[in-house]
XYZ file of C-alpha atoms in Angstrom:
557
model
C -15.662 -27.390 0.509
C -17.436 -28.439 -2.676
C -17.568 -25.985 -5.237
C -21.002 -25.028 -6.860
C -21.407 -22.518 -9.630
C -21.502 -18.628 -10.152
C -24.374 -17.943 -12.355
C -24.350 -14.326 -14.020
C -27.228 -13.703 -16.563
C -27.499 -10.682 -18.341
C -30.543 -10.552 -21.004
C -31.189 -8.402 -24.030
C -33.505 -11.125 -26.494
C -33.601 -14.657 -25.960
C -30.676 -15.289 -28.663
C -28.354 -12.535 -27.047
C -28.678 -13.781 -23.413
C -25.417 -14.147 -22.179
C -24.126 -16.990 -19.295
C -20.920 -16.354 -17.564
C -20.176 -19.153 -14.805
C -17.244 -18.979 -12.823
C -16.692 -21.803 -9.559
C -17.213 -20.587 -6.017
C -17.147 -22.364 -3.136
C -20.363 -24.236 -2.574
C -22.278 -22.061 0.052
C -25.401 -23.319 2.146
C -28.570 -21.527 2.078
C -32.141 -22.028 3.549
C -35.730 -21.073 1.624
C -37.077 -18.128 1.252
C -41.001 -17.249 1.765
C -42.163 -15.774 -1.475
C -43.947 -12.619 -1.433
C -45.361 -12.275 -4.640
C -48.664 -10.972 -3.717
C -48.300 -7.542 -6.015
C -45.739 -8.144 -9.115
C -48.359 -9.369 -11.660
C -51.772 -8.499 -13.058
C -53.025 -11.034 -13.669
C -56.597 -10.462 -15.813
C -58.301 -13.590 -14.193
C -59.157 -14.225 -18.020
C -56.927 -16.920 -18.396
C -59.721 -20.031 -18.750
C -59.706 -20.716 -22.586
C -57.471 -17.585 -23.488
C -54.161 -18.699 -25.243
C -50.940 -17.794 -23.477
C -48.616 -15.071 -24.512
C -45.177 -15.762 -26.079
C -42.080 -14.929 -24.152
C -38.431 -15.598 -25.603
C -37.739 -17.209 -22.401
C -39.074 -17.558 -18.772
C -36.848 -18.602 -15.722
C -38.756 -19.995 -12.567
C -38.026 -21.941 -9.694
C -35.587 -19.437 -8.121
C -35.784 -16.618 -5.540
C -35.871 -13.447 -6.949
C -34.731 -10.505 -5.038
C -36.618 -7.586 -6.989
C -35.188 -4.828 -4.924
C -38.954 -2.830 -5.855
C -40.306 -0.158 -4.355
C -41.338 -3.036 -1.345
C -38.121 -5.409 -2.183
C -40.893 -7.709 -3.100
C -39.609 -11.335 -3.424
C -40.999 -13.591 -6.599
C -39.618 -17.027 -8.299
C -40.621 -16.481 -11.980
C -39.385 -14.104 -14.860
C -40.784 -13.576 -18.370
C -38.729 -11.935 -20.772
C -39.559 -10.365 -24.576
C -37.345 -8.540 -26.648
C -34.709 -8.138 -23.878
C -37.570 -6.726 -21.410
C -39.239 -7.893 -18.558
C -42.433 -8.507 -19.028
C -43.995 -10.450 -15.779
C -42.265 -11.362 -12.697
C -44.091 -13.071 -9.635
C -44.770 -16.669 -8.602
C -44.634 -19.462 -10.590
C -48.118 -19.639 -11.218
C -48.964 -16.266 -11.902
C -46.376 -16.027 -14.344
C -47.424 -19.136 -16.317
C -50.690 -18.479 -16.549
C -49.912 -15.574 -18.712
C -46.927 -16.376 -20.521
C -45.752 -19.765 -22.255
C -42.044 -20.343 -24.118
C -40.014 -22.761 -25.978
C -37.283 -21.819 -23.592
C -38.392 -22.342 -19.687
C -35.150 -22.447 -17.400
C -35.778 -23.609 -13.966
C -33.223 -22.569 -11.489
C -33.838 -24.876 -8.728
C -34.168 -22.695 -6.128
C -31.245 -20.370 -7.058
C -31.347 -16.708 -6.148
C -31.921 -14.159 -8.492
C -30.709 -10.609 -7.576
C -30.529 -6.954 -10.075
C -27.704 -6.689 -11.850
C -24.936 -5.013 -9.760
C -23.533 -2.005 -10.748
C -20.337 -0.120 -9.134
C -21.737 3.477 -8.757
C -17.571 4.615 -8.278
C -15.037 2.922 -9.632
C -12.148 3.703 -12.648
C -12.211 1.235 -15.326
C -9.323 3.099 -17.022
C -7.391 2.788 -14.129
C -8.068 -0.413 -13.538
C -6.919 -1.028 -17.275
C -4.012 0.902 -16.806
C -3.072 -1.278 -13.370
C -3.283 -4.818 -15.229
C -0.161 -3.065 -17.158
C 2.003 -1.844 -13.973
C 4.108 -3.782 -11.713
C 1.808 -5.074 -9.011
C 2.101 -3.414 -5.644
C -0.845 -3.973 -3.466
C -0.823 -5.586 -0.269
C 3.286 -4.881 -0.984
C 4.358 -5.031 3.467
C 7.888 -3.464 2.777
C 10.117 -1.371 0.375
C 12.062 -4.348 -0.024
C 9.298 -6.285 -1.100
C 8.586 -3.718 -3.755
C 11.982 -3.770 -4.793
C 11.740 -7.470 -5.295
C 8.547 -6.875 -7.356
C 10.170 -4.347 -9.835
C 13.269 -6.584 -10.249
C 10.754 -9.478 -11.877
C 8.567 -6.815 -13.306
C 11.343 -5.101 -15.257
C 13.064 -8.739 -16.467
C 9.473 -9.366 -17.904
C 9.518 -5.707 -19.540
C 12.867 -5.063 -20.454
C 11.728 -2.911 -23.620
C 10.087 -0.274 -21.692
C 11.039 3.217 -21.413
C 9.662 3.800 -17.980
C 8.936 1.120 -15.090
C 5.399 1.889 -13.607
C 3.939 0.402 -10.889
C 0.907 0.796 -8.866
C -0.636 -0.125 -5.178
C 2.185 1.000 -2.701
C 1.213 1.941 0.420
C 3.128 2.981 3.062
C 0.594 2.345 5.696
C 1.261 -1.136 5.691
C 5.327 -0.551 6.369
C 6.702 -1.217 9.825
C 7.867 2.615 10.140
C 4.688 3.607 7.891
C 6.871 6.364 6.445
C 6.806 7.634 2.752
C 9.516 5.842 0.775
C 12.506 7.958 -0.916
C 13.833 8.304 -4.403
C 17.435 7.097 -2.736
C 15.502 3.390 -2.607
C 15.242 3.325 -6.048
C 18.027 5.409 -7.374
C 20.145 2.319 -5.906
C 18.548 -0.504 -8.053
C 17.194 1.560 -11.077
C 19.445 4.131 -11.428
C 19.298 4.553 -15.484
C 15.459 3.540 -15.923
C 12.926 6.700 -14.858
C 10.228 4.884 -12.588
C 7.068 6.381 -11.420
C 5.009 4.659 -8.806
C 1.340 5.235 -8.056
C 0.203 4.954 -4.970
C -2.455 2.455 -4.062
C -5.627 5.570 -3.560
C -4.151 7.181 -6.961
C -3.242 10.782 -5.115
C 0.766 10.096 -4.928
C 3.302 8.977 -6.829
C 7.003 7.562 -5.681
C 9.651 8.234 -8.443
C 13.530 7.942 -8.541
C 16.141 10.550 -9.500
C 15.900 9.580 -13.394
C 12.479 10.637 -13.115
C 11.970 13.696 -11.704
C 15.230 14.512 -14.522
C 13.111 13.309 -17.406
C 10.372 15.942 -16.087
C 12.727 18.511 -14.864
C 10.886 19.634 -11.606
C 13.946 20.335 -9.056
C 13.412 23.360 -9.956
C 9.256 23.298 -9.211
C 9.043 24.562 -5.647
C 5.301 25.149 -4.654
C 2.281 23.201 -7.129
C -1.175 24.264 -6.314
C -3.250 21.518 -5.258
C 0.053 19.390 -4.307
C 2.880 18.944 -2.148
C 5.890 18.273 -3.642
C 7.412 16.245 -0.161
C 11.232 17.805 0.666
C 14.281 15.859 2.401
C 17.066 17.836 3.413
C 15.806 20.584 1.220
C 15.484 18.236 -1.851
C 12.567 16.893 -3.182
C 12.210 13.360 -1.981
C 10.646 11.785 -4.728
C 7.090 11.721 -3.294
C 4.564 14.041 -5.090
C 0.974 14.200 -4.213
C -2.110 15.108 -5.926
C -1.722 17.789 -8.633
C 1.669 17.781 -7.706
C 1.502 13.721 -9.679
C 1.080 15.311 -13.002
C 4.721 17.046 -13.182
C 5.429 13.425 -13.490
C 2.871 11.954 -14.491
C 2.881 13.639 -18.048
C 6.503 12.730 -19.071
C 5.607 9.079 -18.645
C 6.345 7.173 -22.277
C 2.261 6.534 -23.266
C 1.533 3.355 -24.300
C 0.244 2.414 -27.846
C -3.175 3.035 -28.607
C -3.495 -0.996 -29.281
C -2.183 -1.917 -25.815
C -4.447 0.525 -24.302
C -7.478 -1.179 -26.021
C -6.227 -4.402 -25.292
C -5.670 -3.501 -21.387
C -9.570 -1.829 -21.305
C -10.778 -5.574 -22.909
C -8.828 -7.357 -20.331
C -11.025 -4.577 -17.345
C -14.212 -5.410 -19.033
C -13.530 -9.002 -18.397
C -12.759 -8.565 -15.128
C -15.854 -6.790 -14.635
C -18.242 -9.370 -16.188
C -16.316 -11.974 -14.364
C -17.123 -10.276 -11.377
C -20.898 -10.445 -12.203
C -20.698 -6.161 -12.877
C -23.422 -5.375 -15.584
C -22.502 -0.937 -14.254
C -19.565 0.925 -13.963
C -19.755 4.453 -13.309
C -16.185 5.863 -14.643
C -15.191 8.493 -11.701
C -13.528 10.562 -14.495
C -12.365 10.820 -18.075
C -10.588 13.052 -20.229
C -11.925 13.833 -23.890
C -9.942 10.904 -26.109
C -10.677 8.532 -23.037
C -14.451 9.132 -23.913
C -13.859 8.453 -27.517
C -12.431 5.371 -26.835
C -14.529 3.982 -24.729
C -17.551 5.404 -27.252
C -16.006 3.606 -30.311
C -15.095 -0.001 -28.443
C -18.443 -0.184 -26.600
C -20.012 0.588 -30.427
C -17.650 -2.004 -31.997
C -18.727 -4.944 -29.017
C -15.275 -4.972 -27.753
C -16.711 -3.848 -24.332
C -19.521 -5.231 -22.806
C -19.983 -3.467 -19.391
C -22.506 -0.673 -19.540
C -20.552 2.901 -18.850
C -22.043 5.977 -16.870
C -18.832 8.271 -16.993
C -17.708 10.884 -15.401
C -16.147 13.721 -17.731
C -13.134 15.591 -16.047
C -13.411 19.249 -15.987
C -10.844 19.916 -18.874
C -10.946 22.601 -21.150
C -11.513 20.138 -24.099
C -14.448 18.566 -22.054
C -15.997 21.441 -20.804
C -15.760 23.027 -24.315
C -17.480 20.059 -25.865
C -20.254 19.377 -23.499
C -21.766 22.829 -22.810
C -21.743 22.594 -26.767
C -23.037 19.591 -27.535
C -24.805 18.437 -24.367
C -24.812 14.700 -22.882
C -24.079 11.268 -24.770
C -27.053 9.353 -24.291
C -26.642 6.253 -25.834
C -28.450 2.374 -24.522
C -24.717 1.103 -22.758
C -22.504 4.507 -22.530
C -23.309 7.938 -20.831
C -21.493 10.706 -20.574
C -24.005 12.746 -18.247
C -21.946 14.194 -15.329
C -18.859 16.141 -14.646
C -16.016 15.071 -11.785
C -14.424 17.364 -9.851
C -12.120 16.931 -7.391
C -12.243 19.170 -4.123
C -9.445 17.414 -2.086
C -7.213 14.475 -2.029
C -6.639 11.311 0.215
C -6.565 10.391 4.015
C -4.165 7.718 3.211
C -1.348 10.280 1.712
C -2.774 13.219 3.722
C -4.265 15.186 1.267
C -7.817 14.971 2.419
C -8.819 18.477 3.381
C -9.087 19.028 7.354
C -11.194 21.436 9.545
C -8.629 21.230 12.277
C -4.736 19.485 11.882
C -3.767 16.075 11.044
C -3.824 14.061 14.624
C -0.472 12.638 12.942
C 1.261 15.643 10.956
C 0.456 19.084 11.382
C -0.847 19.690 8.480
C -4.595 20.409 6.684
C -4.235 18.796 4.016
C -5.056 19.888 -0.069
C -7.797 21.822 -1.848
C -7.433 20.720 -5.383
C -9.579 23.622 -6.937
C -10.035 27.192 -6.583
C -12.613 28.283 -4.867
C -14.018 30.514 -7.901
C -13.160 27.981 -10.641
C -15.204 25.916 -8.492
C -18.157 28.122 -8.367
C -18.025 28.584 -12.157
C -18.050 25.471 -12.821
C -21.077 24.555 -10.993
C -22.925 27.501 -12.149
C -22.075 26.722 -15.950
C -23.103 23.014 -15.022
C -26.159 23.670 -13.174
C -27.891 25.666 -16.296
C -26.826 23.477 -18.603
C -28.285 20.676 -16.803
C -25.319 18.220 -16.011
C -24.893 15.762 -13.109
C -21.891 17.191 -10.583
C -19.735 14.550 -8.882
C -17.535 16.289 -6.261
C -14.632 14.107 -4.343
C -15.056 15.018 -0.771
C -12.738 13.126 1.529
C -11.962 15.133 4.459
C -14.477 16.968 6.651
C -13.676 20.406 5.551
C -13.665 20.046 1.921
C -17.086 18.016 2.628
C -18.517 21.015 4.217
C -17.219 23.132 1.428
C -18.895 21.016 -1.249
C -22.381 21.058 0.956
C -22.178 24.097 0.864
C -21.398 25.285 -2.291
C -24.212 22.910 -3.963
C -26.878 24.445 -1.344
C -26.213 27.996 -2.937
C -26.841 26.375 -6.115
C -29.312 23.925 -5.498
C -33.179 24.290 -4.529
C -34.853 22.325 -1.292
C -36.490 19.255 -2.902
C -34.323 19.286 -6.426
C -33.967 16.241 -8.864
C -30.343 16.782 -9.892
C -28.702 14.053 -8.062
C -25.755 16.355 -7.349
C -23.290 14.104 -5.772
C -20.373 13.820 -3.710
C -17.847 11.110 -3.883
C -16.796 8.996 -1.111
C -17.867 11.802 1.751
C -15.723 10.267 4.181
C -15.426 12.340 6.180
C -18.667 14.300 7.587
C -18.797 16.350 10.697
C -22.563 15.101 11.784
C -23.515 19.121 11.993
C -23.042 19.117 8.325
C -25.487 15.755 7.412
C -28.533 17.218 7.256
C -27.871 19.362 4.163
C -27.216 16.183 1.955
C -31.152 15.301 2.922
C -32.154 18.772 2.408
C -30.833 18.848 -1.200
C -31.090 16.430 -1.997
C -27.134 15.766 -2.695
C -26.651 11.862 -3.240
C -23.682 10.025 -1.065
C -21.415 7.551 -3.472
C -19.256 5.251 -0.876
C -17.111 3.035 -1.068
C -17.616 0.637 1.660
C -14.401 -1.483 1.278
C -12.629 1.669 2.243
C -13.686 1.772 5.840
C -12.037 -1.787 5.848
C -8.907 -0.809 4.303
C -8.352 1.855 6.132
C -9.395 0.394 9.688
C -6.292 0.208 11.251
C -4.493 3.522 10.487
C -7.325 5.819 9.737
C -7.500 6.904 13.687
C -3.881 7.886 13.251
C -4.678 10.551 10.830
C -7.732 11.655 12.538
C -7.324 11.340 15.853
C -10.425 10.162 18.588
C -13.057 12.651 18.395
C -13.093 12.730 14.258
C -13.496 8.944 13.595
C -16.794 8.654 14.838
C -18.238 10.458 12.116
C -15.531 8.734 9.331
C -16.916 6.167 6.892
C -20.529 6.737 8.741
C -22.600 5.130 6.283
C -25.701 4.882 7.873
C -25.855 8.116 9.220
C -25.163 9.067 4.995
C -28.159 6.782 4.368
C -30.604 8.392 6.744
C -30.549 11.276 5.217
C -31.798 10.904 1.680
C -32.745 6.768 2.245
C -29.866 5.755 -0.172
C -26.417 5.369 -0.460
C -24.538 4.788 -4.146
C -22.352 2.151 -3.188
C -18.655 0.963 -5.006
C -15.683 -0.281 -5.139
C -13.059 2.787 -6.350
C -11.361 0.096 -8.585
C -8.233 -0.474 -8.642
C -8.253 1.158 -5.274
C -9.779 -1.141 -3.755
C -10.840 -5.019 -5.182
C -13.411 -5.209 -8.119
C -15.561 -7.722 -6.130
C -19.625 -6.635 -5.393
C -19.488 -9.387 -2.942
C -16.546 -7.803 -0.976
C -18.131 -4.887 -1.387
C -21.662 -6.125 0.497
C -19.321 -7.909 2.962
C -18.021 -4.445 3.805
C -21.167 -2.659 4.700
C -22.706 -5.352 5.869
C -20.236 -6.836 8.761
C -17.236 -3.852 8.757
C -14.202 -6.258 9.469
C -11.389 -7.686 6.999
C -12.747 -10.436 4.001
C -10.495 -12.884 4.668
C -11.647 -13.004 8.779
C -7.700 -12.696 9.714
C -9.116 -9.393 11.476
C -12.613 -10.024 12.454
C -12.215 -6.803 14.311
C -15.215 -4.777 13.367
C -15.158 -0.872 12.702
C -17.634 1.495 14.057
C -20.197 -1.677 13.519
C -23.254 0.932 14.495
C -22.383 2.919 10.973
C -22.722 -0.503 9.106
C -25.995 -1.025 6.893
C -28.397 -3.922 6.495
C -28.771 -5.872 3.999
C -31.539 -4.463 2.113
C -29.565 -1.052 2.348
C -26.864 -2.275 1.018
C -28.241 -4.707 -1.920
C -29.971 -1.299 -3.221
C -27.078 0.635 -3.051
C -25.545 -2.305 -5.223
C -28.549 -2.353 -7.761
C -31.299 0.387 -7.826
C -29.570 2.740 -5.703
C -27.093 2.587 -7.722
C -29.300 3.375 -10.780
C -31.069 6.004 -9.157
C -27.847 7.801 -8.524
C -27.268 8.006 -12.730
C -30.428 8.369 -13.428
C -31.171 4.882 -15.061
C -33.442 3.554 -12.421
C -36.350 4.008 -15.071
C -34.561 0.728 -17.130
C -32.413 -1.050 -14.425
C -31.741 -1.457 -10.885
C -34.581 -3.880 -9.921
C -36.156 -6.745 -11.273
C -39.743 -5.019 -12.306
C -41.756 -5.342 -15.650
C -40.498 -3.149 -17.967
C -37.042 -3.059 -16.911
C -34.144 -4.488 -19.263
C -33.680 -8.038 -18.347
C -30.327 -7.682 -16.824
C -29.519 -10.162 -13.018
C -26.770 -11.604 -11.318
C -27.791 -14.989 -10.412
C -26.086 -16.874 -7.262
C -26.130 -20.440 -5.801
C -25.863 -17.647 -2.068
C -28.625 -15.617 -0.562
C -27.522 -12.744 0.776
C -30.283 -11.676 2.615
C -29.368 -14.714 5.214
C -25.930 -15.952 4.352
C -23.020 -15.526 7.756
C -19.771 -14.168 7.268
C -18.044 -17.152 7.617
C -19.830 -18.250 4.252
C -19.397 -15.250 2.321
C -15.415 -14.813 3.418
């Protein structure tokens, strides 16, 4: 294939505008009709009346405003990092002149994209483990660690992350043993790939002294032959997780620069951090004020005591590119390691699964949240802890609100329990990529009555008319484009699968391209200054040599 080029433009003022290009492989397209018929006033005074001065107008391209009518245009003026025309290429131009016109010859213009659920601290964080996604066997893991630790022989602990035991022959959970026999005098602590269990060897679970921990609320501490096994999952992680040697406060900021490349590479202007802790904040607040960070931030603070304290004190951060607006809770764990919370037993393990909260801390903390006027994000995986959350917000919540409560991922939804995200108002944030993923093993764990209302995204989208769509990154790939592939066609990226999943729960293009862009927005309540290509709105787009709205999925794979 020839390759063409990756155009990702994100504005502020004409000397600020930023153009990444990265190669991709030529794609085919066909012309779009322009609809342009109600962008631009245009004061029919335009006879002898000189033109207005814009730092820079773009034309020639197709311009996917995702407006209240996802309107089509072909021109863009910009001033002082604003919008302030977009429509044809005459309509603009009869208003606006500049010493910097850029045609785009036909290219397609889209909103910025933003990931409404994704961890860029984790995704920092996993450009500093061993590598173990897509890992098919223990062995193979083994072989990873071996080159990993040559490569990092002055480390105190070997961490690694992206196991998954799904994808081994006897899809069993590992054992410390494993390790114990190549590592035996190094503690290692590995994350699994959704983030809700870690695999660690003997020297580990010494260095944190928990043979003696029998029961963890919230976790499982996973036994063999009356021994713990070396598998801990959710809050059972942190008796680990907390012993691990932290790294320095330079390699952490150098690891967070090498995320926010990543991100802008992967044309991501958004990022809405699925939960901090306080000095994570702080960080992030100093190196987005510094420029060391360019992707915008809507985060997520963790209900700590330190957070808590500090917010209902001091209220939100509000600044132009970071937020701190919204608290994330977590009411369950993961399908993948069984910790998502069940109405009836796991079809593969009986077993219910893990509620991660108490039910009163739970019902404090949205109480204390709701006066005070925060955002709640709940994780909701399973069907039980989704009802739980439903209906926890509806005793808070009034019919009709405008606190875009929502709950993260919702996986998991008995269709009886639906309606109250409409009637609430309660916002779904999916991941769409995950129904992928988790294709071929997900029936295993829920058996052949649940899955048809698992990963049911367009049943989520009927009931408000939006969906908050991302990635969960490092979970799951950073790509926006994988991301629309998901939703839009349900089968595997690279076609080796083109088995489709539950294809009647996929959305349409349109659906999904807002959930990407204004959707997105709407869902941290930026929708007012991004989200859509609209005059007004910061000057912020993803350009492609694709369209979207029309490309197959042998082109996008």
């Amino acid at each position: 294939m020839k390759q063409g080029i990756l155009w990702f433009l994100i504005s502020k003022k004409i000397k600020e505008h930023i153009l990444f290009q990265q190669n991709i492989s030529h794609l085919c397209f066909k012309k779009m009709k322009y609809s342009v018929s109600i962008f631009l006033a245009v004061f029919l005074v335009v006879g002898c009346q000189k033109k207005e001065k814009a730092d820079y107008i773009i034309k020639d391209a197709v311009i996917y405003t995702m407006n209240e009518n996802n309107d089509v245009a072909e021109c863009v003026a910009v001033k002082d990092g604003k919008i302030v025309a977009v429509g044809s290429n005459q309509a603009v131009l009869q208003i606006y002149t500049s010493d910097s016109i850029v045609s785009l010859n036909g290219k397609y213009m889209y909103p910025v994209f933003t990931d409404a659920h994704a961890h860029f601290f984790g995704l920092a964080y996993s450009l500093g483990d061993c590598n173990l996604y897509g890992a098919k066997s223990v062995q193979e893991i083994i072989t990873r660690l071996k080159i990993f630790r040559e490569k990092n022989s002055h480390r105190l602990w070997m961490t690694g992350r992206g196991w998954d035991q799904n994808l081994f022959e006897d899809k069993q959970f590992p054992d410390r043993m494993t390790l114990d026999s190549v590592f035996p005098d190094i503690p290692v602590c590995l994350k699994r790939v959704d983030g809700h269990a870690v695999w660690t060897n003997t020297k580990a679970m010494e260095a944190a002294d928990v043979f003696k921990v029998k029961k963890v609320d919230g976790g499982e501490i996973v036994m063999k032959n009356g021994t713990p096994s070396g598998i801990f999952i959710d809050n059972a992680t942190t008796l680990i997780e907390k012993h691990i040697s932290a790294l320095s406060k330079k390699e952490i900021i150098e690891l967070l620069m090498k995320a926010d490349s990543i991100c802008i590479k992967n044309q991501i202007g958004y990022v809405h951090e699925a939960g901090l802790e306080w000095w994570q904040i702080q960080l992030l607040d100093s190196m987005i004020e510094k420029g060391l960070i360019h992707t915008k931030i809507y985060a997520m603070a963790l209900p700590t005591k330190e957070n808590v304290n500090y917010f209902l004190q001091h209220g939100w951060i509000d600044k132009p590119n970071f937020k701190v607006k919204a608290f994330k809770i977590y009411a369950d764990g993961a399908l993948g390691s069984r910790g998502a919370l069940l109405k009836q037993p796991y079809a593969d393990k009986n077993t219910y699964g893990l509620r991660l909260i108490p039910a009163d801390s739970l019902r404090y903390l949205l109480t204390v949240l709701y006066q005070k006027g925060f955002q709640v994000c709940t994780h909701a995986i399973g069907d039980s802890a989704n009802r739980w959350i439903l209906q926890e917000y509806a005793t808070i919540l009034k019919v009709g609100n405008d606190r875009r409560w929502r709950i993260e991922h919702a996986q998991v939804v008995d269709f009886k329990d639906m309606e109250c995200f409409g009637r609430y108002a309660i916002i779904p944030s999916v991941q769409p990529t995950h129904a992928v993923s988790d294709k071929n093993w997900a029936v295993e764990r829920l058996g052949t009555d649940r899955i048809h209302y698992a990963y049911a995204y367009q049943s989520l989208w009927q009931q408000n008319k939006r969906l908050a769509l991302g990635t969960d990154f490092p979970v799951e790939d950073v790509s926006p484009l994988k991301t629309f592939f998901a939703a839009v066609f349900r089968c595997d990226y690279d076609l080796k699968d083109t088995t489709t999943f539950h294809i009647k729960e996929r959305l349409n293009r349109i659906q999904t391209l807002r959930g990407m862009t204004i959707d997105a927005a709407y869902a941290a309540f930026m929708e007012k200054e991004t989200g859509s290509i609209e005059k007004g709105k910061n000057a912020e787009w993803t350009i492609l040599d694709i369209d979207l709205m029309t490309i197959s999925k042998e082109d996008l794979s």
